Amino acid sequence: AQKVTQAQTEISVVEKEDVTLDCVYETRDTTYYLFWYKQPPSGELVFLIRRNSFDEQNEISGRYSWNFQKSTSSFNFTITASQVVDSAVYFCALSEAQVGGTASKLTFGTGTRLQVTL
Amino acid sequence: EAQVTQNPRYLITVTGKKLTVTCSQNMNHEYMSWYRQDPGLGLRQIYYSMNVEVTDKGDVPEGYKVSRKEKRNFPLILESPSPNQTSLYFCASSLLLQGPGEQFFGPGTRLTVL
């Protein structure tokens, strides 16, 4: 069965600090998809990234970067020079591929609450 | 405007009174899904659908039903709600790109069962 663990329940940093949010996953499949979503205090859920299991290249988008390591089953998310607007709950998620290459069920971690203060 | 809509946004009901939460998307997405969000438990998938008339259980399907008769609609039905179904519910949709793509989430429905 697929599983996602976000061991950090809550992180507090001061603005301009770098912060890494950890995500460890479990899956039996060789083909799967990993996601990160952001939930700001307003409550909506915002997509950040989708990565398939065959693409281990790290990705950078502005102040955001993601480190995918299959050897440790981790897909960690780093925010560089954090800002108050980054304060939110961040969710990591996993979808395994089903027969025929079409994945279906989506499993989320319990989330990490990030608080960025001045 | 591309969006996922849910109704109602807030609902207070009593144990045993059947209710339906509607979900509709206007992006022609194949994949639709329902989640519940509870403190400390994150988002848990209830049911998902990969296309019309194709639905399957997520991680917490007990006490819920869904149907997918049209591509754009994916209602969530609670036949006999109980207090442990008090939660924040999200509907989402996405393209199916050899797996669920970017999920577009609705605004959420806060349900209280007394």
PDB file of C-alpha atoms in Angstrom:
ATOM      1  CA  ALA A   1       0.000   0.000   0.000  1.00  0.00           C
ATOM      2  CA  GLN A   2       1.153   3.507  -0.712  1.00  0.00           C
ATOM      3  CA  LYS A   3       2.056   5.825   2.140  1.00  0.00           C
ATOM      4  CA  VAL A   4       3.395   9.348   2.581  1.00  0.00           C
ATOM      5  CA  THR A   5       5.090  10.553   5.760  1.00  0.00           C
ATOM      6  CA  GLN A   6       5.669  14.185   6.624  1.00  0.00           C
ATOM      7  CA  ALA A   7       7.338  13.899   9.992  1.00  0.00           C
ATOM      8  CA  GLN A   8       7.594  17.641  10.591  1.00  0.00           C
ATOM      9  CA  THR A   9       4.269  18.751  11.979  1.00  0.00           C
ATOM     10  CA  GLU A  10       5.202  22.384  12.369  1.00  0.00           C
ATOM     11  CA  ILE A  11       8.212  24.525  11.489  1.00  0.00           C
ATOM     12  CA  SER A  12       8.859  28.123  12.470  1.00  0.00           C
ATOM     13  CA  VAL A  13      11.482  30.249  10.763  1.00  0.00           C
ATOM     14  CA  VAL A  14      12.391  33.887  10.586  1.00  0.00           C
ATOM     15  CA  GLU A  15      11.983  35.627   7.256  1.00  0.00           C
ATOM     16  CA  LYS A  16      14.910  35.176   4.854  1.00  0.00           C
ATOM     17  CA  GLU A  17      15.875  31.833   6.350  1.00  0.00           C
ATOM     18  CA  ASP A  18      15.976  28.775   4.115  1.00  0.00           C
ATOM     19  CA  VAL A  19      13.710  25.922   5.131  1.00  0.00           C
ATOM     20  CA  THR A  20      13.342  22.325   3.952  1.00  0.00           C
ATOM     21  CA  LEU A  21      10.140  20.341   4.266  1.00  0.00           C
ATOM     22  CA  ASP A  22      10.642  16.600   4.303  1.00  0.00           C
ATOM     23  CA  CYS A  23       8.544  14.018   2.504  1.00  0.00           C
ATOM     24  CA  VAL A  24       9.185  10.277   2.630  1.00  0.00           C
ATOM     25  CA  TYR A  25       7.034   7.888   0.658  1.00  0.00           C
ATOM     26  CA  GLU A  26       6.436   4.162   0.410  1.00  0.00           C
ATOM     27  CA  THR A  27       5.324   2.338  -2.693  1.00  0.00           C
ATOM     28  CA  ARG A  28       5.680  -1.064  -4.289  1.00  0.00           C
ATOM     29  CA  ASP A  29       5.463   0.320  -7.796  1.00  0.00           C
ATOM     30  CA  THR A  30       8.283   1.439 -10.045  1.00  0.00           C
ATOM     31  CA  THR A  31       6.012   3.949 -11.773  1.00  0.00           C
ATOM     32  CA  TYR A  32       4.447   6.579  -9.563  1.00  0.00           C
ATOM     33  CA  TYR A  33       3.846  10.297  -9.267  1.00  0.00           C
ATOM     34  CA  LEU A  34       4.742  12.719  -6.504  1.00  0.00           C
ATOM     35  CA  PHE A  35       3.134  16.070  -5.769  1.00  0.00           C
ATOM     36  CA  TRP A  36       3.386  19.066  -3.476  1.00  0.00           C
ATOM     37  CA  TYR A  37       0.439  21.305  -2.610  1.00  0.00           C
ATOM     38  CA  LYS A  38       0.202  24.478  -0.556  1.00  0.00           C
ATOM     39  CA  GLN A  39      -2.719  25.451   1.676  1.00  0.00           C
ATOM     40  CA  PRO A  40      -2.430  29.077   2.834  1.00  0.00           C
ATOM     41  CA  PRO A  41      -4.470  30.366   5.776  1.00  0.00           C
ATOM     42  CA  SER A  42      -7.306  31.261   3.399  1.00  0.00           C
ATOM     43  CA  GLY A  43      -7.886  27.523   2.968  1.00  0.00           C
ATOM     44  CA  GLU A  44      -7.626  26.891  -0.753  1.00  0.00           C
ATOM     45  CA  LEU A  45      -5.314  24.180  -2.060  1.00  0.00           C
ATOM     46  CA  VAL A  46      -2.703  25.222  -4.579  1.00  0.00           C
ATOM     47  CA  PHE A  47      -0.701  22.888  -6.791  1.00  0.00           C
ATOM     48  CA  LEU A  48       3.069  23.349  -6.697  1.00  0.00           C
ATOM     49  CA  ILE A  49       4.671  20.453  -8.559  1.00  0.00           C
ATOM     50  CA  ARG A  50       4.136  17.004 -10.063  1.00  0.00           C
ATOM     51  CA  ARG A  51       7.035  14.647 -10.664  1.00  0.00           C
ATOM     52  CA  ASN A  52       7.066  11.126 -12.129  1.00  0.00           C
ATOM     53  CA  SER A  53       9.282   8.390 -10.767  1.00  0.00           C
ATOM     54  CA  PHE A  54      11.471   8.235 -13.845  1.00  0.00           C
ATOM     55  CA  ASP A  55      12.524  11.836 -13.607  1.00  0.00           C
ATOM     56  CA  GLU A  56      15.026  12.246 -10.771  1.00  0.00           C
ATOM     57  CA  GLN A  57      16.232  15.635 -11.861  1.00  0.00           C
ATOM     58  CA  ASN A  58      15.903  18.243  -9.174  1.00  0.00           C
ATOM     59  CA  GLU A  59      13.691  21.171 -10.018  1.00  0.00           C
ATOM     60  CA  ILE A  60      13.912  24.846  -9.201  1.00  0.00           C
ATOM     61  CA  SER A  61      11.150  27.386  -9.577  1.00  0.00           C
ATOM     62  CA  GLY A  62      12.099  30.779  -8.226  1.00  0.00           C
ATOM     63  CA  ARG A  63      12.692  30.417  -4.494  1.00  0.00           C
ATOM     64  CA  TYR A  64      11.273  26.889  -4.516  1.00  0.00           C
ATOM     65  CA  SER A  65      13.281  23.758  -5.199  1.00  0.00           C
ATOM     66  CA  TRP A  66      12.597  20.065  -4.971  1.00  0.00           C
ATOM     67  CA  ASN A  67      15.035  17.244  -4.317  1.00  0.00           C
ATOM     68  CA  PHE A  68      13.851  13.815  -5.470  1.00  0.00           C
ATOM     69  CA  GLN A  69      15.934  10.864  -4.265  1.00  0.00           C
ATOM     70  CA  LYS A  70      14.649   7.409  -5.116  1.00  0.00           C
ATOM     71  CA  SER A  71      17.415   5.774  -3.079  1.00  0.00           C
ATOM     72  CA  THR A  72      15.916   7.220   0.098  1.00  0.00           C
ATOM     73  CA  SER A  73      12.298   7.440  -1.138  1.00  0.00           C
ATOM     74  CA  SER A  74      12.244  11.139  -0.432  1.00  0.00           C
ATOM     75  CA  PHE A  75      10.886  14.177  -2.233  1.00  0.00           C
ATOM     76  CA  ASN A  76      11.920  17.157  -0.154  1.00  0.00           C
ATOM     77  CA  PHE A  77      10.891  20.737  -0.731  1.00  0.00           C
ATOM     78  CA  THR A  78      13.129  23.721   0.023  1.00  0.00           C
ATOM     79  CA  ILE A  79      12.117  27.348   0.206  1.00  0.00           C
ATOM     80  CA  THR A  80      15.049  29.709  -0.111  1.00  0.00           C
ATOM     81  CA  ALA A  81      14.916  33.111   1.582  1.00  0.00           C
ATOM     82  CA  SER A  82      11.508  32.445   3.074  1.00  0.00           C
ATOM     83  CA  GLN A  83       8.881  35.187   3.211  1.00  0.00           C
ATOM     84  CA  VAL A  84       5.848  35.741   5.397  1.00  0.00           C
ATOM     85  CA  VAL A  85       3.631  34.870   2.416  1.00  0.00           C
ATOM     86  CA  ASP A  86       5.108  31.368   2.469  1.00  0.00           C
ATOM     87  CA  SER A  87       3.282  30.695   5.737  1.00  0.00           C
ATOM     88  CA  ALA A  88       0.949  27.804   4.956  1.00  0.00           C
ATOM     89  CA  VAL A  89       0.407  24.097   5.361  1.00  0.00           C
ATOM     90  CA  TYR A  90       2.299  22.107   2.764  1.00  0.00           C
ATOM     91  CA  PHE A  91       1.192  18.645   1.656  1.00  0.00           C
ATOM     92  CA  CYS A  92       3.169  16.001  -0.156  1.00  0.00           C
ATOM     93  CA  ALA A  93       1.196  13.384  -2.107  1.00  0.00           C
ATOM     94  CA  LEU A  94       1.778  10.123  -3.991  1.00  0.00           C
ATOM     95  CA  SER A  95      -0.076   8.257  -6.712  1.00  0.00           C
ATOM     96  CA  GLU A  96       0.916   4.768  -7.773  1.00  0.00           C
ATOM     97  CA  ALA A  97       0.493   3.631 -11.356  1.00  0.00           C
ATOM     98  CA  GLN A  98      -2.132   1.000 -11.917  1.00  0.00           C
ATOM     99  CA  VAL A  99      -2.146  -1.678 -14.625  1.00  0.00           C
ATOM    100  CA  GLY A 100      -1.864  -0.061 -18.031  1.00  0.00           C
ATOM    101  CA  GLY A 101       0.076   2.882 -16.670  1.00  0.00           C
ATOM    102  CA  THR A 102      -2.912   4.853 -15.514  1.00  0.00           C
ATOM    103  CA  ALA A 103      -2.573   5.868 -11.883  1.00  0.00           C
ATOM    104  CA  SER A 104      -5.573   6.493  -9.738  1.00  0.00           C
ATOM    105  CA  LYS A 105      -5.602   6.731  -5.944  1.00  0.00           C
ATOM    106  CA  LEU A 106      -3.886   9.784  -4.495  1.00  0.00           C
ATOM    107  CA  THR A 107      -2.459   9.583  -0.972  1.00  0.00           C
ATOM    108  CA  PHE A 108      -1.519  12.720   0.922  1.00  0.00           C
ATOM    109  CA  GLY A 109       0.762  13.169   3.884  1.00  0.00           C
ATOM    110  CA  THR A 110      -0.496  14.802   7.055  1.00  0.00           C
ATOM    111  CA  GLY A 111       1.063  18.123   6.113  1.00  0.00           C
ATOM    112  CA  THR A 112       3.698  20.448   7.546  1.00  0.00           C
ATOM    113  CA  ARG A 113       2.626  23.807   8.896  1.00  0.00           C
ATOM    114  CA  LEU A 114       5.217  26.458   8.082  1.00  0.00           C
ATOM    115  CA  GLN A 115       5.175  29.706  10.015  1.00  0.00           C
ATOM    116  CA  VAL A 116       7.412  32.484   8.729  1.00  0.00           C
ATOM    117  CA  THR A 117       7.788  35.480  11.021  1.00  0.00           C
ATOM    118  CA  LEU A 118       9.447  38.867  10.629  1.00  0.00           C
TER     119      LEU A 118
ATOM    120  CA  GLU B   1     -13.143  30.883 -15.776  1.00  0.00           C
ATOM    121  CA  ALA B   2     -11.817  27.369 -15.139  1.00  0.00           C
ATOM    122  CA  GLN B   3     -13.078  26.205 -11.796  1.00  0.00           C
ATOM    123  CA  VAL B   4     -14.404  23.517  -9.529  1.00  0.00           C
ATOM    124  CA  THR B   5     -17.541  24.445  -7.644  1.00  0.00           C
ATOM    125  CA  GLN B   6     -18.994  22.781  -4.577  1.00  0.00           C
ATOM    126  CA  ASN B   7     -22.323  23.287  -2.905  1.00  0.00           C
ATOM    127  CA  PRO B   8     -23.162  23.936  -0.205  1.00  0.00           C
ATOM    128  CA  ARG B   9     -20.113  25.623   1.309  1.00  0.00           C
ATOM    129  CA  TYR B  10     -21.379  25.134   4.837  1.00  0.00           C
ATOM    130  CA  LEU B  11     -23.853  22.591   6.151  1.00  0.00           C
ATOM    131  CA  ILE B  12     -25.067  21.668   9.601  1.00  0.00           C
ATOM    132  CA  THR B  13     -27.229  18.583   9.767  1.00  0.00           C
ATOM    133  CA  VAL B  14     -28.347  15.868  12.156  1.00  0.00           C
ATOM    134  CA  THR B  15     -27.404  12.232  12.405  1.00  0.00           C
ATOM    135  CA  GLY B  16     -29.137  10.044   9.868  1.00  0.00           C
ATOM    136  CA  LYS B  17     -30.464  12.739   7.548  1.00  0.00           C
ATOM    137  CA  LYS B  18     -29.319  11.952   4.012  1.00  0.00           C
ATOM    138  CA  LEU B  19     -27.400  14.685   2.271  1.00  0.00           C
ATOM    139  CA  THR B  20     -25.634  15.342  -1.020  1.00  0.00           C
ATOM    140  CA  VAL B  21     -22.717  17.649  -1.661  1.00  0.00           C
ATOM    141  CA  THR B  22     -22.472  18.603  -5.306  1.00  0.00           C
ATOM    142  CA  CYS B  23     -19.265  19.083  -7.262  1.00  0.00           C
ATOM    143  CA  SER B  24     -18.961  20.386 -10.782  1.00  0.00           C
ATOM    144  CA  GLN B  25     -16.005  21.239 -13.009  1.00  0.00           C
ATOM    145  CA  ASN B  26     -15.902  23.075 -16.325  1.00  0.00           C
ATOM    146  CA  MET B  27     -12.482  21.938 -17.555  1.00  0.00           C
ATOM    147  CA  ASN B  28     -13.501  18.667 -19.199  1.00  0.00           C
ATOM    148  CA  HIS B  29     -11.316  16.745 -16.766  1.00  0.00           C
ATOM    149  CA  GLU B  30     -11.487  12.976 -16.689  1.00  0.00           C
ATOM    150  CA  TYR B  31     -10.306  12.540 -13.089  1.00  0.00           C
ATOM    151  CA  MET B  32     -12.448  13.704 -10.190  1.00  0.00           C
ATOM    152  CA  SER B  33     -12.020  13.012  -6.519  1.00  0.00           C
ATOM    153  CA  TRP B  34     -13.347  13.720  -3.041  1.00  0.00           C
ATOM    154  CA  TYR B  35     -11.191  14.316   0.023  1.00  0.00           C
ATOM    155  CA  ARG B  36     -11.824  15.025   3.636  1.00  0.00           C
ATOM    156  CA  GLN B  37      -9.505  17.117   5.733  1.00  0.00           C
ATOM    157  CA  ASP B  38      -9.272  16.611   9.482  1.00  0.00           C
ATOM    158  CA  PRO B  39      -6.800  18.163  11.951  1.00  0.00           C
ATOM    159  CA  GLY B  40      -3.658  16.083  12.239  1.00  0.00           C
ATOM    160  CA  LEU B  41      -4.760  13.671   9.512  1.00  0.00           C
ATOM    161  CA  GLY B  42      -4.165  15.759   6.430  1.00  0.00           C
ATOM    162  CA  LEU B  43      -6.201  15.110   3.309  1.00  0.00           C
ATOM    163  CA  ARG B  44      -7.636  11.659   2.853  1.00  0.00           C
ATOM    164  CA  GLN B  45      -9.160  10.503  -0.389  1.00  0.00           C
ATOM    165  CA  ILE B  46     -12.706   9.201  -0.113  1.00  0.00           C
ATOM    166  CA  TYR B  47     -13.567   8.203  -3.693  1.00  0.00           C
ATOM    167  CA  TYR B  48     -12.228   8.961  -7.113  1.00  0.00           C
ATOM    168  CA  SER B  49     -13.405   8.602 -10.666  1.00  0.00           C
ATOM    169  CA  MET B  50     -11.310   8.200 -13.782  1.00  0.00           C
ATOM    170  CA  ASN B  51     -14.211   8.799 -16.153  1.00  0.00           C
ATOM    171  CA  VAL B  52     -17.986   8.606 -16.530  1.00  0.00           C
ATOM    172  CA  GLU B  53     -19.374   5.522 -14.787  1.00  0.00           C
ATOM    173  CA  VAL B  54     -15.892   4.610 -13.476  1.00  0.00           C
ATOM    174  CA  THR B  55     -15.486   5.134  -9.742  1.00  0.00           C
ATOM    175  CA  ASP B  56     -13.315   3.529  -7.092  1.00  0.00           C
ATOM    176  CA  LYS B  57     -12.638   3.707  -3.396  1.00  0.00           C
ATOM    177  CA  GLY B  58      -9.970   5.863  -1.890  1.00  0.00           C
ATOM    178  CA  ASP B  59      -8.581   5.425   1.593  1.00  0.00           C
ATOM    179  CA  VAL B  60     -11.698   6.268   3.614  1.00  0.00           C
ATOM    180  CA  PRO B  61     -14.833   5.322   1.621  1.00  0.00           C
ATOM    181  CA  GLU B  62     -16.974   3.971   4.483  1.00  0.00           C
ATOM    182  CA  GLY B  63     -20.220   5.879   4.895  1.00  0.00           C
ATOM    183  CA  TYR B  64     -20.013   7.629   1.530  1.00  0.00           C
ATOM    184  CA  LYS B  65     -21.332   7.050  -1.976  1.00  0.00           C
ATOM    185  CA  VAL B  66     -20.551   8.740  -5.251  1.00  0.00           C
ATOM    186  CA  SER B  67     -21.778   8.669  -8.807  1.00  0.00           C
ATOM    187  CA  ARG B  68     -20.368   9.887 -12.097  1.00  0.00           C
ATOM    188  CA  LYS B  69     -23.185  10.031 -14.631  1.00  0.00           C
ATOM    189  CA  GLU B  70     -21.797  13.052 -16.433  1.00  0.00           C
ATOM    190  CA  LYS B  71     -18.211  14.055 -16.924  1.00  0.00           C
ATOM    191  CA  ARG B  72     -18.574  17.411 -15.210  1.00  0.00           C
ATOM    192  CA  ASN B  73     -20.405  16.315 -12.045  1.00  0.00           C
ATOM    193  CA  PHE B  74     -19.303  14.152  -9.158  1.00  0.00           C
ATOM    194  CA  PRO B  75     -21.693  14.352  -6.196  1.00  0.00           C
ATOM    195  CA  LEU B  76     -20.820  12.992  -2.773  1.00  0.00           C
ATOM    196  CA  ILE B  77     -23.686  11.297  -0.955  1.00  0.00           C
ATOM    197  CA  LEU B  78     -23.927  10.605   2.753  1.00  0.00           C
ATOM    198  CA  GLU B  79     -26.861   8.222   3.139  1.00  0.00           C
ATOM    199  CA  SER B  80     -26.900   8.300   6.934  1.00  0.00           C
ATOM    200  CA  PRO B  81     -24.446  10.889   8.249  1.00  0.00           C
ATOM    201  CA  SER B  82     -22.828  10.383  11.625  1.00  0.00           C
ATOM    202  CA  PRO B  83     -20.877  12.816  13.833  1.00  0.00           C
ATOM    203  CA  ASN B  84     -17.555  11.247  12.810  1.00  0.00           C
ATOM    204  CA  GLN B  85     -18.229  12.568   9.311  1.00  0.00           C
ATOM    205  CA  THR B  86     -17.969  16.126  10.558  1.00  0.00           C
ATOM    206  CA  SER B  87     -15.122  17.456   8.455  1.00  0.00           C
ATOM    207  CA  LEU B  88     -13.957  19.791   5.714  1.00  0.00           C
ATOM    208  CA  TYR B  89     -14.577  18.237   2.310  1.00  0.00           C
ATOM    209  CA  PHE B  90     -12.806  19.068  -0.916  1.00  0.00           C
ATOM    210  CA  CYS B  91     -13.686  18.054  -4.429  1.00  0.00           C
ATOM    211  CA  ALA B  92     -10.948  18.118  -7.063  1.00  0.00           C
ATOM    212  CA  SER B  93     -10.509  17.405 -10.741  1.00  0.00           C
ATOM    213  CA  SER B  94      -7.598  16.932 -13.100  1.00  0.00           C
ATOM    214  CA  LEU B  95      -6.595  15.659 -16.473  1.00  0.00           C
ATOM    215  CA  LEU B  96      -5.518  12.035 -16.577  1.00  0.00           C
ATOM    216  CA  LEU B  97      -1.938  12.031 -17.832  1.00  0.00           C
ATOM    217  CA  GLN B  98      -0.976   8.417 -17.226  1.00  0.00           C
ATOM    218  CA  GLY B  99      -1.950   9.318 -13.692  1.00  0.00           C
ATOM    219  CA  PRO B 100      -3.735  12.163 -11.963  1.00  0.00           C
ATOM    220  CA  GLY B 101      -2.366  15.486 -13.087  1.00  0.00           C
ATOM    221  CA  GLU B 102      -2.458  18.785 -11.274  1.00  0.00           C
ATOM    222  CA  GLN B 103      -5.494  18.645  -9.028  1.00  0.00           C
ATOM    223  CA  PHE B 104      -7.789  21.667  -9.206  1.00  0.00           C
ATOM    224  CA  PHE B 105      -9.595  21.909  -5.894  1.00  0.00           C
ATOM    225  CA  GLY B 106     -12.978  23.339  -5.077  1.00  0.00           C
ATOM    226  CA  PRO B 107     -13.337  25.837  -2.220  1.00  0.00           C
ATOM    227  CA  GLY B 108     -14.354  23.219   0.312  1.00  0.00           C
ATOM    228  CA  THR B 109     -17.550  22.283   2.150  1.00  0.00           C
ATOM    229  CA  ARG B 110     -17.564  22.426   5.917  1.00  0.00           C
ATOM    230  CA  LEU B 111     -19.957  19.793   7.214  1.00  0.00           C
ATOM    231  CA  THR B 112     -21.098  19.454  10.803  1.00  0.00           C
ATOM    232  CA  VAL B 113     -23.174  16.436  11.824  1.00  0.00           C
ATOM    233  CA  LEU B 114     -24.887  16.793  15.195  1.00  0.00           C
TER     234      LEU B 114
END
